């Protein structure tokens, strides 16, 4: 059935890997009667983790959309991976979510995944609830977990539940602060019980604080609160909803997805407190003139939708969309404002994990999938030709873990390229570059797990096994002093021979490209052979004398020579020029040049010493430090590219995954002697192979 925007909630589950997001989705589905048995990630039978790679690794790799129907509302649950290699999936879901649910574990302290998820919600300015999971485990401490959250995220953190435990500190039920009711689970079903005597004063105290928060959401409520008049339940919900929307109230709940304790209460609060698509944060984009514009989800405008995710598997290609205005129906024609193409919509599907159910329409604010939209990509906006609408692209983090990729069996390069292109449609967070200098195909991902998943999918889906290696560094060579040499090519075989004779002065130049000059007097080398000399030198410059890397900053001046009226030819002078090059460069003080990049590392303050010490080991030069708004530091440094191959993994280890960085090429610099010897030895070893 179709749901109006007022009855839709689009929520994103975020949190550290292993905190129970996928199991919470299972609990939603079981509570609402969609499934009768709770799936487990360890058994590989959950609804949202259906990809063979997810089942094999027992982690979420891609986001999935799970619609949950509850009390006449449709909750589109966007279940995201917790592993840091797949934060692109989280960014995709946050681009269409109207609120977030932060899932934290009841023990183990505040995880880095929770911190990063909170930061992502802040960047999108999204309302949120916090759900403390795994309350059924032994030795859990709700109060400690709550205090840690409040310490890190501020006094806006507001408890909506009070756990009830027995004499062994085992949680047996929860008390709902808002309704002042208590519940336990008996045979998997929620049963109301009397509120324990020792919990009544705790509930009253928390309730009073909630009422203070409600009073602060409007002047009318403030007057009513100070006059001593109690709020009605509708007013309490209205005030809490306003507080959740503006971030002044962040409700905290708890429960166990395995047992179902607290699941129904969470569903109730999702419907009561979280915004509808019509109340969500406006999306930013550009209008027809390219000017910045806000786009609000609205029922009355012409049709428009945003493509936030693509899935291309053996069953076909699905483009996941959020309807921004009006409705979508099959065979409707919309303009892809990113490409300018007219796109006729295919069949519409409601997706629940891998299960697809065909529907006749999607109403405003809803999330679903369109089949067989081959030219449409993630991040595209589909809009009616009468109203131009183009949303900003999804802000993916820059990938920075690179590996050279090659087939195990020669001749399968095209298969790898085609496979990676297909996988890139699904996952636009990794980059593929064919490096013309090093003759390698280089794949850049967020980390080693994402790289491993790509390799696995190339084998399982496209039947090609690959080998990963460190990418080669594109060094350069140059000379540091002036040398003049003769190049003489004389060859006599039956008939006409070959003769070319040149004197060339080689010296350091200013340009990357070869700078060719001539100072020939008296016709010792005829002018018609000058281009052949230049061509011979340009070909020779592709391979330096130290390690075979291209030579730059070279000026070559042809100033003398001789010729034979019969035997001289273009090929002879080209060869002579190359002989002069090979004779001169070893004597011209050649040096290897290495690429250097600008590194910007964002880290919490307390990791500063470790990170700077590590940069010194990598021959880095720290150029400056700037504080960030959240109490961290951005270190700017210049580091040779050869020292950055493993930095993505090493920085995670140094900062417990709290650090991030960007790295971009700046210029070439002379290589220090030790680094030069190492690079030359590596080049010789590669040539021998």
XYZ file of C-alpha atoms in Angstrom:
689
model
C 0.000 0.000 0.000
C 1.011 3.639 -0.496
C 1.649 5.840 2.514
C 1.165 9.588 2.724
C 4.236 11.636 3.783
C 2.700 12.171 7.259
C 2.785 8.404 7.831
C 6.400 7.889 6.673
C 9.593 7.972 8.741
C 12.986 7.658 7.048
C 15.555 6.701 9.686
C 19.204 5.702 9.458
C 20.794 3.242 11.914
C 24.410 4.166 12.702
C 27.073 3.013 15.118
C 30.223 1.005 15.595
C 30.480 -2.425 13.953
C 29.134 -5.180 16.208
C 26.845 -2.894 18.247
C 23.723 -4.682 17.008
C 22.234 -2.547 14.203
C 21.418 -5.496 11.944
C 19.957 -7.478 14.854
C 17.813 -4.467 15.809
C 16.352 -4.528 12.286
C 15.538 -8.211 12.798
C 13.821 -7.288 16.068
C 11.720 -4.634 14.262
C 10.635 -7.205 11.684
C 9.795 -9.850 14.277
C 7.905 -7.395 16.490
C 5.776 -6.294 13.506
C 5.139 -9.878 12.350
C 7.141 -9.797 9.089
C 9.362 -12.666 10.255
C 8.636 -15.227 12.956
C 12.250 -16.117 13.770
C 15.121 -13.771 14.566
C 18.022 -14.096 12.116
C 21.628 -13.889 13.316
C 24.662 -12.436 11.563
C 26.694 -15.430 12.757
C 24.225 -17.748 10.986
C 24.132 -15.609 7.805
C 20.320 -15.506 7.750
C 19.452 -11.879 8.525
C 17.198 -9.917 6.173
C 19.510 -6.931 5.695
C 22.857 -8.781 5.359
C 22.121 -10.899 2.307
C 25.175 -10.396 0.088
C 27.453 -13.488 -0.062
C 30.408 -11.340 1.103
C 28.409 -10.153 4.138
C 27.416 -13.710 5.025
C 31.020 -14.917 4.643
C 32.535 -12.101 6.733
C 29.626 -11.744 9.213
C 29.642 -7.937 8.871
C 27.492 -5.441 6.989
C 29.221 -4.240 3.819
C 26.469 -2.347 2.027
C 23.471 -0.428 3.309
C 20.041 -2.001 2.952
C 16.532 -0.588 3.051
C 14.073 -2.392 5.319
C 10.490 -1.049 5.412
C 8.722 -1.654 8.724
C 4.945 -1.140 8.957
C 3.784 -0.223 12.438
C 0.593 1.421 13.689
C -0.431 2.627 10.243
C 2.995 4.130 9.506
C 5.815 3.041 7.255
C 9.287 3.282 8.791
C 11.993 3.045 6.114
C 14.924 1.690 8.151
C 18.293 2.286 6.474
C 20.700 -0.246 8.008
C 24.309 0.897 7.484
C 27.700 -0.835 7.951
C 29.714 -0.004 11.054
C 33.115 -0.768 9.513
C 35.068 2.388 8.630
C 35.912 1.133 5.131
C 32.238 1.469 4.218
C 31.352 4.948 5.508
C 30.357 5.791 1.927
C 27.256 3.632 2.490
C 26.446 5.702 5.604
C 26.863 8.942 3.618
C 24.437 7.632 0.975
C 21.768 6.853 3.573
C 22.223 10.113 5.498
C 21.583 12.014 2.250
C 17.949 10.814 2.332
C 17.308 10.095 6.029
C 15.223 12.536 8.075
C 16.628 11.281 11.400
C 19.244 8.948 12.833
C 19.270 6.264 15.508
C 22.667 5.871 17.126
C 23.098 2.275 18.322
C 25.601 1.911 21.215
C 26.564 -1.200 23.139
C 25.697 -1.292 26.853
C 29.267 -2.133 27.837
C 32.711 -1.457 26.483
C 32.728 2.324 26.791
C 32.246 4.858 24.038
C 33.469 3.373 20.757
C 35.139 5.361 17.996
C 32.330 4.297 15.632
C 29.820 6.052 17.897
C 31.934 9.231 17.864
C 32.204 9.182 14.065
C 28.482 8.500 13.605
C 27.640 11.419 15.933
C 29.927 13.670 13.883
C 28.221 12.620 10.634
C 24.781 13.351 12.136
C 26.042 16.768 13.242
C 27.329 17.549 9.747
C 23.861 16.795 8.342
C 22.156 18.519 11.346
C 19.856 15.526 11.711
C 17.607 14.816 14.737
C 18.488 11.611 16.554
C 17.648 9.026 19.174
C 20.239 6.961 21.051
C 19.557 3.263 21.589
C 21.729 1.377 24.114
C 21.720 -2.217 22.896
C 22.536 -5.676 24.306
C 20.933 -5.066 27.715
C 20.365 -8.827 28.028
C 24.096 -9.529 28.423
C 25.775 -10.102 31.782
C 27.390 -7.245 33.706
C 25.799 -4.455 31.654
C 25.609 -1.023 33.231
C 23.022 1.342 31.739
C 23.946 4.165 34.102
C 27.617 4.011 33.179
C 26.818 3.943 29.449
C 24.402 6.864 29.858
C 26.921 8.899 31.872
C 29.585 8.331 29.199
C 27.189 9.541 26.491
C 26.290 12.642 28.487
C 29.948 13.382 29.235
C 30.891 13.257 25.539
C 27.786 14.645 23.874
C 26.370 17.122 26.400
C 23.426 17.586 28.747
C 20.870 17.330 25.923
C 21.086 13.545 26.356
C 17.773 12.657 28.031
C 16.808 9.172 29.335
C 13.343 7.935 28.344
C 13.647 4.565 30.114
C 14.800 3.136 33.424
C 16.060 -0.470 33.342
C 14.678 -2.903 35.910
C 17.066 -5.550 37.191
C 16.953 -8.409 39.671
C 19.228 -9.104 42.637
C 21.897 -10.519 40.254
C 21.971 -7.233 38.319
C 20.354 -8.992 35.345
C 18.013 -6.662 33.408
C 14.515 -8.143 33.451
C 12.412 -5.238 32.202
C 12.196 -1.518 31.485
C 10.152 1.333 32.868
C 8.763 3.872 30.386
C 9.393 7.321 31.922
C 6.902 9.125 29.687
C 3.950 6.873 30.508
C 5.194 5.813 33.972
C 4.589 2.185 33.075
C 6.841 -0.869 33.339
C 7.185 -3.937 31.112
C 8.784 -7.341 31.114
C 9.023 -10.060 28.482
C 7.199 -13.324 29.148
C 7.619 -16.020 26.489
C 8.784 -13.380 24.015
C 5.751 -11.137 24.573
C 5.674 -7.761 26.269
C 3.718 -7.849 29.534
C 2.949 -4.823 31.699
C 3.957 -5.055 35.361
C 3.715 -2.765 38.362
C 6.489 -0.191 38.541
C 8.929 -1.394 41.244
C 8.837 0.782 44.390
C 12.528 1.657 44.200
C 12.123 2.920 40.603
C 9.237 5.326 41.256
C 11.381 8.214 42.636
C 13.910 7.741 39.801
C 11.144 7.873 37.180
C 9.591 10.942 38.820
C 12.920 12.770 38.852
C 13.630 12.016 35.175
C 10.031 12.873 34.216
C 10.342 16.260 35.911
C 13.533 16.996 33.978
C 11.802 16.017 30.741
C 8.978 18.431 31.548
C 11.565 21.190 32.030
C 12.930 20.391 28.577
C 9.406 20.424 27.116
C 8.745 23.819 28.763
C 11.831 25.278 27.080
C 10.533 24.482 23.584
C 7.989 27.356 23.526
C 6.964 30.430 25.526
C 3.417 29.080 25.877
C 4.716 25.877 27.463
C 7.082 27.865 29.689
C 4.190 29.939 31.071
C 2.135 26.819 31.649
C 5.015 25.071 33.413
C 5.685 27.953 35.801
C 1.991 28.317 36.596
C 2.106 24.723 37.908
C -0.382 23.428 35.332
C 0.518 19.923 34.082
C 1.048 19.297 30.375
C -1.331 17.043 28.480
C 0.198 14.007 26.793
C -0.275 15.636 23.367
C 1.609 18.721 24.599
C 4.418 16.575 26.014
C 4.826 14.795 22.662
C 4.624 18.133 20.817
C 7.329 19.640 23.032
C 9.575 16.583 22.874
C 9.211 16.429 19.092
C 10.192 20.092 18.795
C 13.174 19.504 21.115
C 14.299 16.457 19.115
C 14.035 18.421 15.869
C 16.199 21.305 17.059
C 18.642 19.029 18.929
C 17.898 20.384 22.403
C 16.556 16.940 23.439
C 18.248 13.673 22.466
C 16.184 10.777 23.875
C 18.046 7.709 25.116
C 16.401 4.280 25.154
C 17.702 0.828 25.865
C 16.781 -2.747 25.160
C 17.799 -6.065 23.704
C 17.225 -6.822 20.053
C 17.627 -10.573 20.699
C 14.852 -10.735 23.278
C 12.766 -7.843 21.886
C 12.888 -5.911 25.180
C 12.456 -2.218 24.407
C 11.843 -2.708 20.677
C 8.166 -1.723 20.769
C 8.934 1.382 22.802
C 11.612 2.380 20.280
C 9.135 1.966 17.417
C 6.580 4.100 19.314
C 9.098 6.898 19.839
C 10.227 6.774 16.185
C 6.647 7.498 15.154
C 5.893 9.998 17.936
C 9.111 12.026 18.050
C 10.999 11.769 14.772
C 10.113 14.055 11.846
C 8.140 13.114 8.756
C 9.743 13.729 5.326
C 7.786 17.010 5.125
C 9.426 18.161 8.395
C 12.941 17.035 7.431
C 16.022 19.160 6.810
C 15.886 20.850 3.369
C 18.274 19.373 0.805
C 20.880 21.680 -0.744
C 21.469 21.884 -4.473
C 21.505 24.207 -7.469
C 18.748 25.714 -9.582
C 18.597 26.067 -13.380
C 20.995 29.045 -13.292
C 23.519 27.118 -11.183
C 22.805 29.188 -8.074
C 22.667 27.507 -4.622
C 19.113 26.563 -3.642
C 17.223 24.679 -0.915
C 14.805 21.927 -1.870
C 12.093 21.008 0.608
C 10.143 17.754 0.315
C 6.670 18.857 -0.769
C 3.538 17.183 -2.052
C 2.281 19.930 -4.337
C 5.239 20.399 -6.723
C 5.995 18.498 -9.934
C 7.601 15.015 -9.658
C 11.234 14.761 -8.527
C 13.417 12.086 -6.937
C 17.007 11.644 -5.763
C 19.081 8.534 -6.538
C 21.075 7.771 -3.386
C 22.224 4.202 -4.013
C 22.702 1.707 -6.834
C 22.701 -2.091 -6.643
C 23.827 -4.027 -9.721
C 23.900 -7.787 -9.281
C 22.972 -10.901 -11.209
C 19.290 -10.069 -10.783
C 19.629 -6.687 -12.533
C 20.211 -3.069 -11.624
C 18.164 -1.198 -9.024
C 18.378 2.561 -8.477
C 17.271 3.431 -4.932
C 15.444 6.762 -4.771
C 13.758 9.090 -2.342
C 10.714 10.899 -3.773
C 11.216 14.619 -3.170
C 7.905 15.863 -4.518
C 4.580 14.659 -5.954
C 4.788 10.927 -6.793
C 6.523 8.447 -9.104
C 4.841 5.881 -11.324
C 6.216 3.422 -13.936
C 6.791 4.753 -17.491
C 6.892 8.360 -16.225
C 9.557 10.393 -18.093
C 11.841 12.629 -16.012
C 15.032 14.535 -16.804
C 18.295 13.428 -15.219
C 19.527 16.925 -14.355
C 23.109 15.667 -13.930
C 23.339 14.433 -17.537
C 20.465 16.258 -19.270
C 19.067 12.928 -20.546
C 15.360 12.112 -20.549
C 14.840 8.934 -18.527
C 11.741 6.771 -18.736
C 11.164 5.138 -15.346
C 11.135 1.356 -15.180
C 9.158 -0.777 -12.752
C 8.958 0.368 -9.128
C 9.841 -1.891 -6.228
C 9.698 -1.818 -2.459
C 12.902 -3.509 -1.321
C 13.230 -5.465 1.924
C 16.822 -6.674 1.886
C 17.137 -8.689 -1.318
C 13.374 -9.269 -1.612
C 11.653 -6.953 -4.084
C 7.898 -6.319 -4.259
C 6.549 -4.487 -7.305
C 4.286 -1.483 -6.605
C 2.304 0.934 -8.783
C 3.556 4.210 -7.274
C 5.724 5.916 -4.669
C 4.268 8.908 -2.895
C 6.166 11.989 -1.766
C 8.789 11.307 0.923
C 8.902 7.541 0.358
C 11.963 5.432 -0.434
C 12.013 2.637 -3.003
C 13.849 1.279 -6.036
C 13.461 1.647 -9.800
C 14.516 -1.236 -12.036
C 16.761 -1.122 -15.122
C 17.760 2.547 -15.125
C 21.039 1.791 -16.913
C 22.259 5.363 -17.458
C 21.300 6.725 -14.038
C 24.015 6.850 -11.382
C 24.206 7.336 -7.620
C 23.877 11.041 -6.797
C 21.710 11.911 -9.835
C 18.532 13.941 -9.474
C 15.474 13.047 -11.568
C 13.097 15.934 -12.043
C 10.211 17.111 -14.182
C 11.348 19.226 -17.148
C 9.126 22.093 -15.878
C 11.087 22.508 -12.630
C 14.856 22.078 -12.637
C 16.171 20.475 -9.450
C 19.727 19.257 -8.930
C 20.800 18.149 -5.459
C 24.395 18.373 -4.280
C 26.492 15.211 -4.706
C 26.887 12.863 -1.743
C 29.949 13.985 0.287
C 32.027 10.808 0.096
C 35.313 10.766 1.986
C 38.355 10.701 -0.287
C 39.787 7.159 -0.626
C 43.504 6.932 0.130
C 44.583 3.274 0.297
C 46.058 2.288 -3.082
C 47.095 -1.015 -4.609
C 48.179 -1.978 -8.116
C 45.880 -4.674 -9.493
C 46.756 -7.203 -12.183
C 45.260 -10.516 -13.361
C 46.785 -13.810 -12.259
C 46.429 -15.005 -15.855
C 47.725 -12.706 -18.569
C 45.247 -11.277 -21.032
C 42.418 -10.701 -18.538
C 43.057 -6.970 -18.055
C 39.870 -6.062 -19.923
C 37.880 -8.404 -17.683
C 39.238 -6.638 -14.575
C 38.433 -3.199 -16.023
C 34.865 -4.239 -16.918
C 34.322 -5.836 -13.487
C 35.624 -2.805 -11.590
C 33.451 -0.497 -13.720
C 30.355 -2.525 -12.759
C 31.346 -2.597 -9.085
C 32.013 1.158 -9.210
C 28.364 1.724 -10.177
C 27.369 0.134 -6.860
C 30.185 1.640 -4.830
C 31.354 5.049 -6.100
C 33.691 5.481 -3.101
C 36.665 3.716 -4.739
C 38.695 5.037 -7.690
C 40.404 3.218 -10.558
C 43.252 4.826 -12.554
C 45.339 3.436 -15.393
C 48.743 4.978 -14.723
C 50.386 5.546 -18.106
C 53.806 6.176 -16.549
C 54.058 3.057 -14.409
C 51.837 0.930 -16.717
C 49.742 -0.205 -13.760
C 46.036 -0.219 -12.999
C 45.751 1.329 -9.533
C 42.691 0.901 -7.300
C 42.234 3.312 -4.394
C 39.834 2.404 -1.561
C 39.097 3.510 2.003
C 41.054 0.608 3.499
C 42.225 -2.982 3.251
C 38.837 -4.598 3.958
C 37.112 -2.721 1.125
C 40.030 -3.723 -1.149
C 39.657 -7.360 -0.100
C 35.901 -7.267 -0.790
C 36.530 -5.910 -4.321
C 39.037 -8.693 -5.036
C 36.556 -11.275 -3.739
C 33.712 -9.888 -5.879
C 35.886 -9.824 -9.006
C 36.443 -13.545 -8.532
C 32.897 -14.556 -7.557
C 30.934 -12.321 -9.939
C 33.260 -11.860 -12.907
C 35.444 -14.980 -12.738
C 38.781 -13.186 -12.677
C 41.482 -13.764 -10.071
C 43.797 -10.840 -9.389
C 47.117 -10.083 -7.714
C 47.646 -6.942 -5.615
C 50.996 -5.195 -5.254
C 52.388 -1.885 -4.054
C 51.915 0.815 -6.719
C 55.155 1.932 -8.319
C 56.240 5.482 -7.633
C 56.572 7.641 -10.754
C 60.081 8.986 -10.224
C 61.827 11.415 -12.591
C 65.489 11.952 -13.450
C 67.422 15.167 -14.168
C 71.018 16.337 -14.580
C 72.825 18.926 -12.459
C 75.751 20.014 -14.636
C 76.574 20.727 -18.265
C 78.279 18.096 -20.458
C 79.070 18.065 -24.182
C 79.384 14.772 -26.057
C 79.752 13.486 -29.569
C 77.375 10.949 -30.988
C 78.685 9.229 -34.095
C 76.793 6.521 -35.936
C 78.602 4.869 -38.840
C 77.533 1.611 -40.371
C 78.656 0.094 -43.659
C 76.952 -2.931 -45.059
C 76.702 -3.811 -48.723
C 75.346 -0.899 -50.764
C 74.662 2.487 -49.153
C 75.737 2.865 -45.504
C 74.525 4.941 -42.585
C 76.336 7.988 -41.279
C 75.363 10.582 -38.676
C 77.660 12.679 -36.506
C 76.543 15.235 -33.894
C 78.005 17.217 -31.014
C 75.394 18.046 -28.400
C 75.658 20.077 -25.212
C 73.400 18.810 -22.403
C 72.617 21.146 -19.488
C 69.940 21.652 -16.810
C 66.814 23.304 -18.258
C 63.741 25.039 -16.888
C 60.925 23.007 -18.454
C 59.664 19.484 -17.796
C 59.670 18.889 -21.548
C 62.971 18.628 -23.418
C 64.180 22.051 -24.576
C 65.935 21.531 -27.955
C 68.149 24.246 -29.478
C 70.640 24.383 -32.353
C 73.737 26.499 -32.865
C 75.117 24.877 -36.008
C 77.367 27.066 -38.203
C 78.544 26.508 -41.710
C 76.133 23.681 -42.483
C 78.118 21.015 -40.649
C 74.719 19.365 -40.007
C 72.090 20.136 -42.675
C 68.864 21.702 -41.378
C 66.725 18.880 -42.702
C 68.322 16.546 -40.085
C 67.500 18.805 -37.081
C 64.017 17.243 -36.552
C 65.562 13.750 -36.591
C 68.089 14.779 -33.903
C 65.268 16.252 -31.770
C 63.086 13.168 -32.239
C 65.959 10.884 -31.200
C 66.522 12.924 -28.035
C 62.809 13.007 -27.117
C 62.610 9.228 -27.405
C 65.801 8.844 -25.343
C 64.428 11.131 -22.592
C 61.713 8.598 -21.812
C 64.357 6.448 -20.110
C 66.983 7.915 -17.801
C 70.394 6.405 -17.108
C 69.940 5.893 -13.339
C 66.810 3.759 -13.125
C 65.036 4.150 -16.451
C 62.625 6.894 -15.364
C 61.748 9.852 -17.675
C 64.278 12.695 -17.782
C 62.958 16.224 -17.162
C 64.437 19.728 -16.978
C 66.865 18.944 -19.812
C 68.183 21.415 -22.387
C 69.995 19.922 -25.378
C 71.853 22.130 -27.871
C 73.104 20.746 -31.197
C 76.191 22.823 -32.054
C 78.357 20.789 -34.430
C 78.670 17.571 -36.372
C 79.302 16.234 -39.849
C 77.462 14.388 -42.578
C 77.997 12.257 -45.659
C 76.318 13.367 -48.885
C 75.206 9.801 -49.699
C 75.086 7.768 -46.453
C 73.532 10.336 -44.083
C 69.843 9.833 -43.307
C 67.249 10.802 -40.704
C 67.522 7.441 -38.930
C 71.315 7.796 -38.768
C 71.134 11.232 -37.130
C 68.385 10.056 -34.764
C 70.642 7.180 -33.658
C 73.652 9.501 -33.340
C 71.691 11.845 -31.058
C 70.741 8.926 -28.814
C 74.389 7.810 -28.615
C 75.389 11.333 -27.516
C 72.609 11.241 -24.877
C 73.792 7.890 -23.469
C 77.400 9.079 -23.337
C 76.681 12.459 -21.747
C 74.088 11.827 -19.027
C 76.126 9.538 -16.733
C 78.756 12.315 -16.558
C 76.219 15.126 -16.003
C 75.655 14.401 -12.298
C 72.235 12.732 -12.754
C 69.867 12.592 -9.798
C 66.557 10.908 -9.122
C 63.546 13.139 -8.345
C 60.683 11.869 -6.225
C 57.063 13.073 -6.109
C 56.151 14.926 -2.911
C 52.577 15.517 -1.760
C 50.761 17.735 0.699
C 49.348 15.740 3.601
C 46.548 17.052 5.817
C 45.939 14.831 8.864
C 42.948 15.490 11.123
C 43.411 13.952 14.583
C 42.359 14.412 18.208
C 44.886 16.424 20.233
C 46.158 13.503 22.297
C 47.598 11.694 19.252
C 49.702 14.663 18.121
C 53.082 13.355 19.378
C 52.691 9.899 17.823
C 51.582 11.256 14.452
C 54.334 13.885 14.179
C 56.958 11.319 15.258
C 55.717 8.973 12.543
C 55.821 11.751 9.914
C 59.469 12.420 10.785
C 60.243 8.737 10.146
C 58.591 9.103 6.729
C 60.882 12.044 5.840
C 57.931 14.398 6.214
C 58.216 18.148 6.871
C 55.512 19.560 9.142
C 54.364 22.895 7.668
C 51.761 23.898 10.250
C 49.017 22.951 12.708
C 45.469 24.320 12.893
C 42.883 23.611 15.614
C 39.466 22.259 14.577
C 36.063 23.241 15.998
C 35.729 19.962 17.892
C 39.036 20.190 19.767
C 41.218 18.316 17.298
C 44.148 19.380 15.136
C 44.851 19.473 11.407
C 48.540 18.823 10.750
C 49.785 19.988 7.344
C 52.987 18.361 6.106
C 54.881 17.600 2.921
C 55.785 13.926 2.565
C 57.384 11.898 -0.270
C 54.812 9.678 -1.988
C 57.105 6.659 -1.632
C 56.637 6.844 2.151
C 52.819 6.964 2.045
C 51.916 3.512 0.714
C 50.717 2.096 4.046
C 49.714 5.355 5.743
C 45.957 4.682 5.644
C 46.394 1.534 7.755
C 49.170 2.939 9.954
C 47.199 6.082 10.875
C 44.228 3.962 11.960
C 46.494 1.931 14.210
C 48.104 5.061 15.705
C 44.819 6.875 16.400
C 42.409 3.958 17.053
C 40.678 4.911 13.773
C 40.007 8.464 14.962
C 42.383 10.051 12.452
C 41.688 10.888 8.809
C 43.791 12.430 6.057
C 43.986 13.722 2.505
C 47.091 13.553 0.340
C 47.679 15.331 -2.992
C 50.694 15.606 -5.269
C 52.487 18.981 -5.110
C 55.847 18.777 -6.936
C 59.024 16.794 -7.598
C 62.107 17.145 -5.388
C 65.640 15.709 -5.472
C 65.810 12.307 -3.818
C 68.160 11.944 -0.812
C 71.053 9.484 -1.461
C 69.651 6.642 0.691
C 66.174 6.866 -0.863
C 67.750 7.117 -4.342
C 69.780 3.931 -3.853
C 66.678 2.101 -2.671
C 64.623 3.273 -5.691
C 67.395 2.365 -8.169
C 67.755 -1.115 -6.628
C 63.984 -1.634 -6.849
C 63.946 -0.514 -10.505
C 66.790 -2.913 -11.378
C 65.037 -5.796 -9.602
C 61.842 -5.060 -11.527
C 63.740 -4.909 -14.834
C 65.317 -8.308 -14.117
C 61.903 -9.819 -13.426
